Coordinates of C-alpha atoms (C1' of nucleotides) in Angstrom, one line a residue:
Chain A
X24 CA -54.4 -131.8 73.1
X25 CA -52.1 -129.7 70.8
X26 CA -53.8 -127.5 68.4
X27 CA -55.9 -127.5 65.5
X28 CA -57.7 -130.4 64.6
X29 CA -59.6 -130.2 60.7
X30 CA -61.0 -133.7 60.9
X31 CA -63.9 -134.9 61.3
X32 CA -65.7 -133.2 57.9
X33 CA -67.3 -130.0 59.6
X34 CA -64.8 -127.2 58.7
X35 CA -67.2 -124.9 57.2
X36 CA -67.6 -122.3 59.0
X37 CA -63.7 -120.6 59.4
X38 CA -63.8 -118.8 62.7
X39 CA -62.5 -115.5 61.6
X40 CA -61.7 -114.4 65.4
X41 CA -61.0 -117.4 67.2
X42 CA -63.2 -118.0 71.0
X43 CA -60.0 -116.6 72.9
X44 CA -60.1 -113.6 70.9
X45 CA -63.3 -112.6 71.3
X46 CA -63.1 -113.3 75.0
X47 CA -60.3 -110.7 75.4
X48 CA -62.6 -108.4 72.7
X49 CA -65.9 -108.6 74.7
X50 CA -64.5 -108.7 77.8
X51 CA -62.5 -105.3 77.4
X52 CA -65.3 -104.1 76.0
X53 CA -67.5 -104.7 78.9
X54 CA -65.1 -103.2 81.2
X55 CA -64.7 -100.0 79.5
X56 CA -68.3 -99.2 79.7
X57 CA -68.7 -100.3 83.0
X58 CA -66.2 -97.6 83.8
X59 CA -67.9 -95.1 82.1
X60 CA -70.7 -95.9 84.0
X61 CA -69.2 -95.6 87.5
X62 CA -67.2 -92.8 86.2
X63 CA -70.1 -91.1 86.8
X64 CA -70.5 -91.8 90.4
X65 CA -67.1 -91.0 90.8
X66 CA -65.3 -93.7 91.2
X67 CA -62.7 -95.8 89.2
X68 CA -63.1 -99.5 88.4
X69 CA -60.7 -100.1 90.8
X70 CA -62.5 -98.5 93.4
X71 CA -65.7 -100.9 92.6
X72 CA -63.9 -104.4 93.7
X73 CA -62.6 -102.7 97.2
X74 CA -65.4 -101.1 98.0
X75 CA -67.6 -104.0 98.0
X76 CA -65.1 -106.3 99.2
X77 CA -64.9 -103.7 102.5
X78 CA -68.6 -103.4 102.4
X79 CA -69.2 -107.6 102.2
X80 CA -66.7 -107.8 105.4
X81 CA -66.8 -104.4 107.4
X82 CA -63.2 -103.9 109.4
X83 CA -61.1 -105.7 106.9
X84 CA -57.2 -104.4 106.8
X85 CA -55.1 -103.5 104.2
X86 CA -53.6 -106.6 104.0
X87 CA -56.2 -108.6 104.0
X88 CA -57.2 -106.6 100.6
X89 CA -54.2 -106.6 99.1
X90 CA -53.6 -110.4 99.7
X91 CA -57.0 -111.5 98.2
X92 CA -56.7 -109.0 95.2
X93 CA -53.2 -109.8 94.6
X94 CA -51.2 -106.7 94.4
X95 CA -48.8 -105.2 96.7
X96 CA -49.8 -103.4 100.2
X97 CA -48.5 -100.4 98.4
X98 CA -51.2 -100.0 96.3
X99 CA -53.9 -100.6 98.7
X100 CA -53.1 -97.3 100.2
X101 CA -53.1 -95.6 97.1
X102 CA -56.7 -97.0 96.4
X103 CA -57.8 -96.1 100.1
X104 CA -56.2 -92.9 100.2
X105 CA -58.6 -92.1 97.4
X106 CA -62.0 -93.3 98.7
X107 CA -61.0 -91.7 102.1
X108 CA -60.3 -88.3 100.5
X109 CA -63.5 -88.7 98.8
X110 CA -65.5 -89.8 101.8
X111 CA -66.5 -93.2 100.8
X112 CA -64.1 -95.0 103.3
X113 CA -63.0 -94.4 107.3
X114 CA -60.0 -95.7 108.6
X115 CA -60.9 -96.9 112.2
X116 CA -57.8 -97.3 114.5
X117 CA -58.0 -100.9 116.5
X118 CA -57.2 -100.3 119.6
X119 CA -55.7 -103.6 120.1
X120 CA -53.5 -103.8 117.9
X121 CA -53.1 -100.4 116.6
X122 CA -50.3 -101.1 113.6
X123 CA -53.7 -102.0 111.4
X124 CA -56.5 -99.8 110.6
X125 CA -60.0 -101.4 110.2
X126 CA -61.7 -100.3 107.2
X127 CA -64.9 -99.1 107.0
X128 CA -68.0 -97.7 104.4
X129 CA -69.0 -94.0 105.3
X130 CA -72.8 -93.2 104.9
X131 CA -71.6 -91.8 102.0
X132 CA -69.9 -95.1 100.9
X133 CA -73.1 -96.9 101.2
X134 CA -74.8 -94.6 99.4
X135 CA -72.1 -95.0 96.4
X136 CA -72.5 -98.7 97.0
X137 CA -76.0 -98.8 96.1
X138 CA -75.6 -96.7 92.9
X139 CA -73.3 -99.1 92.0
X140 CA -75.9 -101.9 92.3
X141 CA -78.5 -99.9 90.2
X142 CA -74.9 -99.5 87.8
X143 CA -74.5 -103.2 87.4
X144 CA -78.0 -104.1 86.9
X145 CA -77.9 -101.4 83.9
X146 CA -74.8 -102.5 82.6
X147 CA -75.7 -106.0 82.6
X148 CA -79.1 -105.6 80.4
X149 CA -76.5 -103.2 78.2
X150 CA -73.7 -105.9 77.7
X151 CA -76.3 -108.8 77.2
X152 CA -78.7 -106.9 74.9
X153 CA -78.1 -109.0 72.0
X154 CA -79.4 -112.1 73.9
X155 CA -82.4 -113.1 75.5
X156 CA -82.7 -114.5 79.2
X157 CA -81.9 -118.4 78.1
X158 CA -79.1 -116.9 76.2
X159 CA -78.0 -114.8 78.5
X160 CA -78.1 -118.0 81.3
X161 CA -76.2 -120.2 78.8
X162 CA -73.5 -117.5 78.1
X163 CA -72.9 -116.7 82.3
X164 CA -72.7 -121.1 82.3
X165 CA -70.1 -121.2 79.9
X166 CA -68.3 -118.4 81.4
X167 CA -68.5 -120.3 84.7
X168 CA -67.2 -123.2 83.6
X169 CA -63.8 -121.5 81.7
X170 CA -63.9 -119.0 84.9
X171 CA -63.3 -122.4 87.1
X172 CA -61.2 -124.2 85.0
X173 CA -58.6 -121.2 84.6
X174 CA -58.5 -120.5 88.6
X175 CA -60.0 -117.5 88.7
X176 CA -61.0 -116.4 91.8
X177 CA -64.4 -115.5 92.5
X178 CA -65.1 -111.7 92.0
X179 CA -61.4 -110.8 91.8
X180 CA -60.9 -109.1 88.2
X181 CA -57.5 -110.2 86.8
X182 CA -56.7 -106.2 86.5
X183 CA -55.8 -106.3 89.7
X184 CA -53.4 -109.2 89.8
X185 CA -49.8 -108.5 89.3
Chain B
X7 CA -55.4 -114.8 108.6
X8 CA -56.9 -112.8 110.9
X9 CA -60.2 -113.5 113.2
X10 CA -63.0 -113.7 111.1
X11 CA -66.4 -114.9 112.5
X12 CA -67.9 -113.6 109.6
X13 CA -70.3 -116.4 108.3
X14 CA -68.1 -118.0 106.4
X15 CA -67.7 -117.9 102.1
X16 CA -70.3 -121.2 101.0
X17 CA -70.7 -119.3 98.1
X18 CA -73.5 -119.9 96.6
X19 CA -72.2 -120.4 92.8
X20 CA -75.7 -119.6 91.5
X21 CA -74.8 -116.4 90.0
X22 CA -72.4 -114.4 92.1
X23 CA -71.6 -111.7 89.7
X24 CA -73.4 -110.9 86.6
X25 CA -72.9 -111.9 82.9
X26 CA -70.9 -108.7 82.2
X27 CA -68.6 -108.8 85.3
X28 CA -67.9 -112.8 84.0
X29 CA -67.2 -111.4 80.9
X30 CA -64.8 -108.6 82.2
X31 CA -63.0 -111.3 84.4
X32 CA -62.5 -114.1 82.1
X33 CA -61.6 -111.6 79.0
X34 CA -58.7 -109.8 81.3
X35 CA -57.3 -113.4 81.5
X36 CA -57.8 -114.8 78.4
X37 CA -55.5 -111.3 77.3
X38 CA -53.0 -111.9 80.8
X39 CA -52.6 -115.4 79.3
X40 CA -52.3 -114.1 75.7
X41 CA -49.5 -111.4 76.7
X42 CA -47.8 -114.3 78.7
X43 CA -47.6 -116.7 75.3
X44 CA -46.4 -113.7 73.0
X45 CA -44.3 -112.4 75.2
X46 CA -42.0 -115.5 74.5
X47 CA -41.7 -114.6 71.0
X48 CA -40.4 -111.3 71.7
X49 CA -43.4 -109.0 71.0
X50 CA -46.3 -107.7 73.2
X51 CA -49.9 -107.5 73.1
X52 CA -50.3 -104.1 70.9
X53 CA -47.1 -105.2 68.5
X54 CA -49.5 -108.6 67.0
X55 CA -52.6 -106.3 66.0
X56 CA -50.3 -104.3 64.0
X57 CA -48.3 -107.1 62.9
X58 CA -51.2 -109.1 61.4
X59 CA -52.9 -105.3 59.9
X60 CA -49.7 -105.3 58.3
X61 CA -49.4 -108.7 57.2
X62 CA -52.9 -109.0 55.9
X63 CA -52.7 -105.9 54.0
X64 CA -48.6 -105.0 53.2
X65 CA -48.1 -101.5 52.4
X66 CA -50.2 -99.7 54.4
X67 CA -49.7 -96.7 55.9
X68 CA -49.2 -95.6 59.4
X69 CA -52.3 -93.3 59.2
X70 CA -54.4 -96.0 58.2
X71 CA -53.3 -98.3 61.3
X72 CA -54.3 -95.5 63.7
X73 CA -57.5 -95.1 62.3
X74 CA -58.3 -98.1 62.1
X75 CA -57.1 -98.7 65.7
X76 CA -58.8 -95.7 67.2
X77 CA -55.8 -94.7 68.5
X78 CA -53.4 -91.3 67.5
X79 CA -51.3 -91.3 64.6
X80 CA -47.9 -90.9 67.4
X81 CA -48.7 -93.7 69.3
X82 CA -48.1 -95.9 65.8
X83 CA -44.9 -94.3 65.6
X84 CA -44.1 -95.7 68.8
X85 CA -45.1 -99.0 68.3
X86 CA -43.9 -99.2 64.6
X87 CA -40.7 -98.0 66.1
X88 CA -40.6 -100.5 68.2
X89 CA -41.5 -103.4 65.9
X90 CA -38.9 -101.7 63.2
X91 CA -35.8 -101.8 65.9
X92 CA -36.9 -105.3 66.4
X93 CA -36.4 -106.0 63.0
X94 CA -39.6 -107.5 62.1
X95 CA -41.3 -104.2 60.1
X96 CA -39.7 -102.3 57.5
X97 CA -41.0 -98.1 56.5
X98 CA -40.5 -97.7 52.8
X99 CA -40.7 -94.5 51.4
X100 CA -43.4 -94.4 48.8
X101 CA -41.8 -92.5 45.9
X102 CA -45.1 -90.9 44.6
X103 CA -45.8 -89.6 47.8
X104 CA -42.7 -89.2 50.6
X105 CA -45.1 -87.7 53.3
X106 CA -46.3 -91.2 54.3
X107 CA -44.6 -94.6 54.6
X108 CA -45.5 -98.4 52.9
X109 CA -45.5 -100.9 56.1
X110 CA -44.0 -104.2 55.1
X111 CA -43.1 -107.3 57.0
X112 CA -39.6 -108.1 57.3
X113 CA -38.8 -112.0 56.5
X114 CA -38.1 -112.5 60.7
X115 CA -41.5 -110.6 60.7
X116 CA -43.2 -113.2 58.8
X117 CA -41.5 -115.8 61.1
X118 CA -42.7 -113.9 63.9
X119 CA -46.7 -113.7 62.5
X120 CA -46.3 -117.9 61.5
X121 CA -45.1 -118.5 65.0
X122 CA -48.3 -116.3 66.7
X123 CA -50.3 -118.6 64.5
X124 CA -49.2 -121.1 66.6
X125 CA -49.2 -119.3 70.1
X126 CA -53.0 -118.6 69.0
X127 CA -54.2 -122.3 68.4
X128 CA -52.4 -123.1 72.3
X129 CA -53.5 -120.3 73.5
X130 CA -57.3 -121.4 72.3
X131 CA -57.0 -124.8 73.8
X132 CA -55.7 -123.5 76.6
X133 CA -58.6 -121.0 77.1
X134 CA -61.4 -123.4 76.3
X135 CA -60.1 -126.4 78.1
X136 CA -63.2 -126.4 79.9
X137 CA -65.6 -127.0 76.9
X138 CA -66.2 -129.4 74.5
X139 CA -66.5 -128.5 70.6
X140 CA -70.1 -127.9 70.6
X141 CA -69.9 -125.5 73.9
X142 CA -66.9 -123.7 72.0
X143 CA -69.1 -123.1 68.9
X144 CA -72.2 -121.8 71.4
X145 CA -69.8 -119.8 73.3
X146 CA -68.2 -118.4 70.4
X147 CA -71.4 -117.8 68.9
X148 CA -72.8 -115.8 71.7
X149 CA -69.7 -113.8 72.3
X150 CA -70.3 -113.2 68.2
X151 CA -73.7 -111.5 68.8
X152 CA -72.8 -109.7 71.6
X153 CA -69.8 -108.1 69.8
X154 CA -71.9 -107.3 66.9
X155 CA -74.9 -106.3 69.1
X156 CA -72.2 -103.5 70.8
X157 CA -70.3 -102.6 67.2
X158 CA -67.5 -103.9 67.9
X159 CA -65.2 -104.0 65.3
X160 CA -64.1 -107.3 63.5
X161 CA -60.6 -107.9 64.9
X162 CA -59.9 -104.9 67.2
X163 CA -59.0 -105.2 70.5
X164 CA -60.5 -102.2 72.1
X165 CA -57.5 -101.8 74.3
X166 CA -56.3 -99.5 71.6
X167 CA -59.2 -97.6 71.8
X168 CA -59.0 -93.9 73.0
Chain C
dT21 C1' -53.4 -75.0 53.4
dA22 C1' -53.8 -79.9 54.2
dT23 C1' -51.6 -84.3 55.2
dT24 C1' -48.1 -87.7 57.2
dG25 C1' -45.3 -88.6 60.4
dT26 C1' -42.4 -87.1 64.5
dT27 C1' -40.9 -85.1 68.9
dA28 C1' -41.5 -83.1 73.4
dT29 C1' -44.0 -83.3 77.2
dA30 C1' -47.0 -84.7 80.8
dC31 C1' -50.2 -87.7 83.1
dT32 C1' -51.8 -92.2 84.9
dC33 C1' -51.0 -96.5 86.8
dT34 C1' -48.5 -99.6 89.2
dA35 C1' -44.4 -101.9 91.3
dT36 C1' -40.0 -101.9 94.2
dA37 C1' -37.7 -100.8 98.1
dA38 C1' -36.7 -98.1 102.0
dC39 C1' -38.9 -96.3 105.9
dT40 C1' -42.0 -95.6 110.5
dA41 C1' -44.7 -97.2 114.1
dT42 C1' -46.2 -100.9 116.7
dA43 C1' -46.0 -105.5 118.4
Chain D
dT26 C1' -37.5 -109.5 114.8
dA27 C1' -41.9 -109.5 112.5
dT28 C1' -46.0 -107.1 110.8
dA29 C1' -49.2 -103.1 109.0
dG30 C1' -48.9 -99.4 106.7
dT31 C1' -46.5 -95.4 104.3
dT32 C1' -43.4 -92.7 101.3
dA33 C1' -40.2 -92.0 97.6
dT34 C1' -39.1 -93.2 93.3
dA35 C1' -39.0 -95.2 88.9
dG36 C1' -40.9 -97.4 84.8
dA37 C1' -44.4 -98.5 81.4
dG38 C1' -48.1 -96.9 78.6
dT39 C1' -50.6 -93.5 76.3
dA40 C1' -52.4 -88.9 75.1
dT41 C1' -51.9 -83.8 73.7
dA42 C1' -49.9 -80.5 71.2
dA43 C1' -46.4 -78.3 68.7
dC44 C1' -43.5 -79.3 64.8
dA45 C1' -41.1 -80.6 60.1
dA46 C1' -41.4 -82.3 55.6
dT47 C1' -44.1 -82.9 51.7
dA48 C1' -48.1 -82.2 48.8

DNA sequence: TATTGTTATACTCTATAACTATA
DNA sequence: TATAGTTATAGAGTATAACAATA
């Protein structure tokens, strides 16, 4: 379990950038152009994770976002602030219980939403261009399997997280 | 948690987000992870690129980091100054040429660099505890393409990037 | 004039903690 | 008292641009 084992005969090939490395490498990679992209819908990358997350489960609160993303209430405001003031987002009063606010996609929001879609799908054949589709099925496996073994949670980017 | 009749989450782990997002997720990580392990030696994420430019190739100048980052010549300042008050990088006035500055690792630098070594094996174990050998090689392999595919430079975490 | 490095400044992102309104 | 959300503030990280020293 500790760390590097030369055994076994097969050393040949030294791996100049170890697997971790070029996780981090990649990855950062991927995200930077994927905010470029969205960039030009006029959103941050930021903005991408709560706006589907409000558009998967209509009425959500604040708190609800900020527990499942992992970051303070604080900064749920700050996001929604911003896709309120540019449309994408309504804060609906419940009358019930009126210290939340149940949050909603405009029109607007919806619209953004599927541009983002169309934005993934684009992204995607951009990222992955190097591989064809067994490839590309083999790499999103193997990522699966580290993404489950580390904890992550589903759809939450780690950028969030504290 | 609040009411939520919302058909409940049996995700279906087919292929919830794409390749790219995968790739985004499990990179941030691999990096939160990374910072985590270096951080007990004293150093952050930004100080061990520089350390092992430096340490690969001694005497280099500042200019030559930053380009080779893609980042501005005064953010090196600040992160050689930081490394210098830690005592692990040392400017030495070239006497041929007292514009610019020879980069050298101090002897604690070298310490420092021997004891990342370590942090990185971990770090890949810990990273890849999912996979067997021959899914490390295939993962590293397609990570490898990918990064070429996108011109990636060899080494370079493009969270320097501009 | 060009190059290397530095300083001064400002901007973005995010967290902490105190606060308001409601329950 | 407890909860949802807000505001005020501060810190980290990084870029831009003006600057000094040297060539």
């Amino acid at each position: 379990m500790t760390s590097q084992e030369h055994g076994n005969g097969t050393a040949p090939r030294s791996r100049p950038r170890g697997t971790a490395f070029l996780l981090a490498q990649v990855g950062a990679h991927a995200a930077a152009r994927f905010a470029e992209r969205v960039g030009v819908l006029g959103v941050a990358p930021s903005d991408v994770g709560l706006l589907r997350m409000i558009s998967t489960r209509p009425g959500r609160s604040q708190q609800s976002l900020a527990e499942e993303l992992g970051v303070v209430p604080s900064r749920v405001v700050t996001l929604v602030d911003g896709l309120e003031r540019k449309g994408l987002v309504e804060r609906r009063r419940n009358p019930r219980d009126r210290r939340n606010y149940a949050l909603h996609l405009t029109e607007e929001g919806s619209r953004v939403m599927a541009g983002m879609r169309e934005v993934g799908a684009a992204h995607e054949d951009d990222i992955c261009a190097a591989l064809d589709e067994p490839q590309r099925e083999q790499l999103a496996a193997l990522l699966e399997a580290v993404a489950v073994q580390q904890g992550l949670t589903e759809g939450v980017h780690p950028g969030y997280r504290r």
